[in-house]
């Protein structure tokens, strides 16, 4: 007579079914890939190197991403998502003065830069090599952000809060002030011999004042 085994007996020694990757695995892969891409660029990086950095096998990479370029662009989209989130602040939906809106954006952009050293390195390589992803990056991540800033500047010009300027030059200058300070931070600390405060509040206040009023003092011209 055939013995009927219990459920536990039937499973002993049998290889367990493979489990689906947990939700945190994709985030781990993106974090590891961002660091590898920042060090080697997309051309110098292999899927195998990303898998090793993320401590997964190659198959896991391809479970989430169809190829290296898909992984690279996913890293960029993940890195830029906090930039788009800046606009979720209620100040941009109300009737606050333009200067306050710009100040709030500056603080958010500084926070974004504080946690995105790897992204700055990736973008530096993209710009230096005029990589094929530049157009995609501009259309996917910069265009909307740029358009919203232009709208605020034009609003300020219309209300008289700002003098008439070329928005493209004003925005490029604003980004340049912030980004260049983060790039130069190690050198600046070496030269000055002290920590450079690039906090959203203190550095943000400096950038806002510089953007709106410059460094020159207003003087009264005496007529003869």
CSV table of C-alpha atoms in Angstrom, one decimal:
chain,number,residue,atom,x,y,z
A,1,UNK,CA,0.0,0.0,0.0
A,2,UNK,CA,1.4,3.4,-1.0
A,3,UNK,CA,2.2,5.6,1.9
A,4,UNK,CA,0.7,9.1,1.8
A,5,UNK,CA,3.3,11.7,2.8
A,6,UNK,CA,2.5,14.7,4.8
A,7,UNK,CA,3.0,18.2,3.3
A,8,UNK,CA,6.1,18.8,5.3
A,9,UNK,CA,7.6,15.5,4.1
A,10,UNK,CA,6.8,16.3,0.5
A,11,UNK,CA,8.8,19.6,0.8
A,12,UNK,CA,11.9,18.3,2.5
A,13,UNK,CA,14.9,18.4,0.3
A,14,UNK,CA,13.1,20.1,-2.6
A,15,UNK,CA,14.6,23.3,-4.0
A,16,UNK,CA,12.3,26.2,-3.0
A,17,UNK,CA,10.7,28.2,-5.8
A,18,UNK,CA,12.5,31.3,-6.7
A,19,UNK,CA,11.1,34.4,-5.0
A,20,UNK,CA,10.3,37.6,-6.9
A,21,UNK,CA,12.7,40.4,-6.1
A,22,UNK,CA,11.6,42.6,-3.3
A,23,UNK,CA,10.7,46.3,-3.8
A,24,UNK,CA,13.9,47.5,-2.4
A,25,UNK,CA,16.1,45.7,-4.9
A,26,UNK,CA,15.4,48.1,-7.7
A,27,UNK,CA,16.3,51.1,-5.5
A,28,UNK,CA,19.5,49.3,-4.4
A,29,UNK,CA,20.4,48.7,-8.1
A,30,UNK,CA,19.8,52.3,-9.0
A,31,UNK,CA,21.9,53.6,-6.1
A,32,UNK,CA,24.8,51.3,-7.0
A,33,UNK,CA,24.5,52.1,-10.7
A,34,UNK,CA,24.5,55.8,-10.0
A,35,UNK,CA,27.8,55.6,-8.2
A,36,UNK,CA,29.4,53.4,-10.9
A,37,UNK,CA,28.2,55.6,-13.7
A,38,UNK,CA,29.5,58.6,-11.8
A,39,UNK,CA,33.0,57.0,-11.6
A,40,UNK,CA,33.2,55.5,-15.1
A,41,UNK,CA,30.5,57.1,-17.3
A,42,UNK,CA,28.1,55.1,-19.3
A,43,UNK,CA,30.6,54.0,-21.9
A,44,UNK,CA,33.1,52.7,-19.3
A,45,UNK,CA,30.5,50.8,-17.2
A,46,UNK,CA,29.3,47.3,-17.8
A,47,UNK,CA,26.2,45.6,-16.5
A,48,UNK,CA,28.4,43.1,-14.7
A,49,UNK,CA,30.1,45.9,-12.7
A,50,UNK,CA,26.8,47.3,-11.7
A,51,UNK,CA,25.6,43.9,-10.6
A,52,UNK,CA,28.7,43.4,-8.5
A,53,UNK,CA,28.3,46.8,-6.9
A,54,UNK,CA,24.6,46.1,-6.1
A,55,UNK,CA,25.5,42.6,-5.0
A,56,UNK,CA,23.0,40.9,-7.3
A,57,UNK,CA,23.4,38.8,-10.4
A,58,UNK,CA,23.2,40.0,-14.0
A,59,UNK,CA,19.7,38.4,-14.4
A,60,UNK,CA,18.4,40.7,-11.6
A,61,UNK,CA,19.5,43.8,-13.6
A,62,UNK,CA,17.7,42.5,-16.7
A,63,UNK,CA,14.6,41.7,-14.6
A,64,UNK,CA,14.2,45.5,-14.0
A,65,UNK,CA,15.9,47.1,-17.0
A,66,UNK,CA,16.0,45.9,-20.6
A,67,UNK,CA,19.6,47.0,-21.2
A,68,UNK,CA,22.4,49.3,-20.0
A,69,UNK,CA,21.0,52.4,-21.6
A,70,UNK,CA,17.6,51.8,-19.9
A,71,UNK,CA,19.4,51.4,-16.6
A,72,UNK,CA,21.4,54.6,-17.2
A,73,UNK,CA,18.3,56.6,-18.1
A,74,UNK,CA,16.4,55.2,-15.1
A,75,UNK,CA,19.3,56.3,-12.8
A,76,UNK,CA,19.0,59.8,-14.3
A,77,UNK,CA,15.2,59.9,-13.9
A,78,UNK,CA,15.4,58.7,-10.3
A,79,UNK,CA,18.1,61.3,-9.6
A,80,UNK,CA,16.2,64.1,-11.1
A,81,UNK,CA,12.8,63.3,-9.4
A,82,UNK,CA,13.6,65.5,-6.4
A,83,UNK,CA,14.2,68.4,-8.7
A,84,UNK,CA,10.6,68.1,-10.1
A,85,UNK,CA,9.3,67.8,-6.5
A,86,UNK,CA,10.5,71.3,-5.7
A,87,UNK,CA,7.5,72.6,-7.5
A,88,UNK,CA,5.1,70.8,-5.2
A,89,UNK,CA,5.5,73.5,-2.6
A,90,UNK,CA,2.3,75.5,-2.1
A,91,UNK,CA,4.1,78.8,-2.6
A,92,UNK,CA,4.3,78.2,-6.3
A,93,UNK,CA,0.5,77.9,-6.5
A,94,UNK,CA,-0.3,81.1,-4.7
A,95,UNK,CA,0.2,84.8,-5.1
A,96,UNK,CA,3.4,85.1,-3.2
A,97,UNK,CA,5.9,87.8,-4.4
A,98,UNK,CA,8.3,86.6,-7.1
A,99,UNK,CA,11.3,87.1,-4.9
A,100,UNK,CA,9.8,84.7,-2.3
A,101,UNK,CA,9.1,82.1,-5.0
A,102,UNK,CA,12.7,82.4,-6.3
A,103,UNK,CA,14.0,82.1,-2.8
A,104,UNK,CA,12.0,79.0,-2.2
A,105,UNK,CA,13.2,77.5,-5.5
A,106,UNK,CA,16.8,78.4,-4.7
A,107,UNK,CA,16.6,76.6,-1.3
A,108,UNK,CA,15.1,73.5,-2.9
A,109,UNK,CA,17.8,73.5,-5.6
A,110,UNK,CA,20.5,73.7,-3.0
A,111,UNK,CA,19.0,70.8,-1.2
A,112,UNK,CA,18.9,68.9,-4.5
A,113,UNK,CA,22.6,69.6,-5.1
A,114,UNK,CA,23.6,68.6,-1.5
A,115,UNK,CA,22.6,65.0,-2.1
A,116,UNK,CA,23.6,64.7,-5.8
A,117,UNK,CA,27.3,64.7,-6.1
A,118,UNK,CA,27.2,61.6,-8.3
A,119,UNK,CA,24.7,63.3,-10.6
A,120,UNK,CA,27.0,66.3,-11.0
A,121,UNK,CA,29.8,64.0,-12.0
A,122,UNK,CA,27.5,62.1,-14.5
A,123,UNK,CA,26.3,65.4,-16.0
A,124,UNK,CA,29.9,66.8,-16.2
A,125,UNK,CA,30.8,63.7,-18.3
A,126,UNK,CA,27.7,64.2,-20.5
A,127,UNK,CA,28.4,67.8,-21.2
A,128,UNK,CA,32.1,67.2,-21.8
A,129,UNK,CA,31.5,64.5,-24.2
A,130,UNK,CA,28.3,65.9,-25.8
A,131,UNK,CA,26.8,62.5,-25.1
A,132,UNK,CA,23.8,61.2,-27.0
A,133,UNK,CA,21.7,61.5,-23.9
A,134,UNK,CA,21.9,65.3,-23.6
A,135,UNK,CA,18.9,65.9,-25.8
A,136,UNK,CA,16.9,63.3,-23.9
A,137,UNK,CA,17.9,64.8,-20.5
A,138,UNK,CA,16.9,68.3,-21.7
A,139,UNK,CA,13.6,67.2,-23.0
A,140,UNK,CA,12.7,64.9,-20.2
A,141,UNK,CA,14.0,66.7,-17.1
A,142,UNK,CA,15.1,70.3,-17.9
A,143,UNK,CA,12.4,71.7,-20.2
A,144,UNK,CA,9.6,71.7,-17.7
A,145,UNK,CA,11.8,73.0,-14.9
A,146,UNK,CA,13.2,75.8,-17.2
A,147,UNK,CA,9.7,76.7,-18.4
A,148,UNK,CA,8.4,77.2,-14.9
A,149,UNK,CA,11.3,79.4,-14.0
A,150,UNK,CA,10.9,81.5,-17.1
A,151,UNK,CA,7.2,82.0,-16.2
A,152,UNK,CA,8.1,83.3,-12.7
A,153,UNK,CA,10.7,85.7,-14.1
A,154,UNK,CA,8.3,87.0,-16.7
A,155,UNK,CA,5.7,87.4,-13.9
A,156,UNK,CA,8.2,89.5,-11.9
A,157,UNK,CA,9.0,91.7,-15.0
A,158,UNK,CA,5.3,92.3,-15.5
A,159,UNK,CA,4.6,93.3,-12.0
A,160,UNK,CA,7.8,95.4,-11.8
A,161,UNK,CA,9.5,93.3,-9.2
A,162,UNK,CA,12.2,92.5,-11.7
A,163,UNK,CA,13.8,94.6,-14.4
A,164,UNK,CA,13.6,93.3,-17.9
A,165,UNK,CA,16.3,90.8,-18.6
A,166,UNK,CA,16.9,87.8,-20.8
A,167,UNK,CA,15.4,84.9,-18.8
A,168,UNK,CA,17.7,82.4,-20.4
A,169,UNK,CA,20.8,84.3,-19.2
A,170,UNK,CA,19.3,84.9,-15.7
A,171,UNK,CA,18.4,81.2,-15.2
A,172,UNK,CA,21.8,80.0,-16.5
A,173,UNK,CA,23.5,82.5,-14.1
A,174,UNK,CA,21.4,81.3,-11.2
A,175,UNK,CA,22.2,77.7,-11.7
A,176,UNK,CA,25.9,78.6,-12.3
A,177,UNK,CA,26.2,80.3,-8.9
A,178,UNK,CA,24.8,77.3,-7.1
A,179,UNK,CA,26.4,74.4,-9.0
A,180,UNK,CA,29.8,76.0,-9.2
A,181,UNK,CA,30.0,76.6,-5.5
A,182,UNK,CA,29.3,72.9,-4.9
A,183,UNK,CA,32.0,71.9,-7.5
A,184,UNK,CA,34.5,74.3,-5.9
A,185,UNK,CA,33.6,73.4,-2.3
A,186,UNK,CA,36.7,71.2,-1.6
A,187,UNK,CA,39.1,73.9,-3.1
A,188,UNK,CA,37.3,76.7,-1.3
A,189,UNK,CA,37.6,75.0,2.1
A,190,UNK,CA,41.3,74.4,1.4
A,191,UNK,CA,41.9,78.0,0.5
A,192,UNK,CA,39.9,79.5,3.3
A,193,UNK,CA,40.9,77.0,5.9
A,194,UNK,CA,37.4,76.5,7.1
A,195,UNK,CA,34.1,74.8,6.3
A,196,UNK,CA,32.1,76.6,3.6
A,197,UNK,CA,28.4,76.9,4.6
A,198,UNK,CA,26.3,75.8,1.6
A,199,UNK,CA,23.1,75.2,3.6
A,200,UNK,CA,19.8,76.0,2.0
A,201,UNK,CA,19.1,78.8,4.5
A,202,UNK,CA,22.4,80.6,4.7
A,203,UNK,CA,23.7,79.9,1.2
A,204,UNK,CA,20.2,80.3,-0.2
A,205,UNK,CA,19.9,83.8,1.4
A,206,UNK,CA,23.2,84.8,-0.2
A,207,UNK,CA,22.3,83.5,-3.6
A,208,UNK,CA,18.9,85.2,-3.5
A,209,UNK,CA,20.4,88.5,-2.5
A,210,UNK,CA,23.1,88.2,-5.1
A,211,UNK,CA,20.6,87.3,-7.8
A,212,UNK,CA,18.2,90.2,-7.0
A,213,UNK,CA,20.5,92.9,-5.8
A,214,UNK,CA,24.1,92.1,-6.8
A,215,UNK,CA,27.1,93.0,-4.6
A,216,UNK,CA,27.2,96.8,-5.2
A,217,UNK,CA,25.9,99.3,-2.7
A,218,UNK,CA,23.3,101.8,-3.8
A,219,UNK,CA,24.9,105.3,-3.7
A,220,UNK,CA,23.3,108.7,-4.1
A,221,UNK,CA,24.9,110.7,-6.9
A,222,UNK,CA,25.5,114.3,-5.9
A,223,UNK,CA,24.9,116.9,-8.5
A,224,UNK,CA,27.3,119.8,-8.8
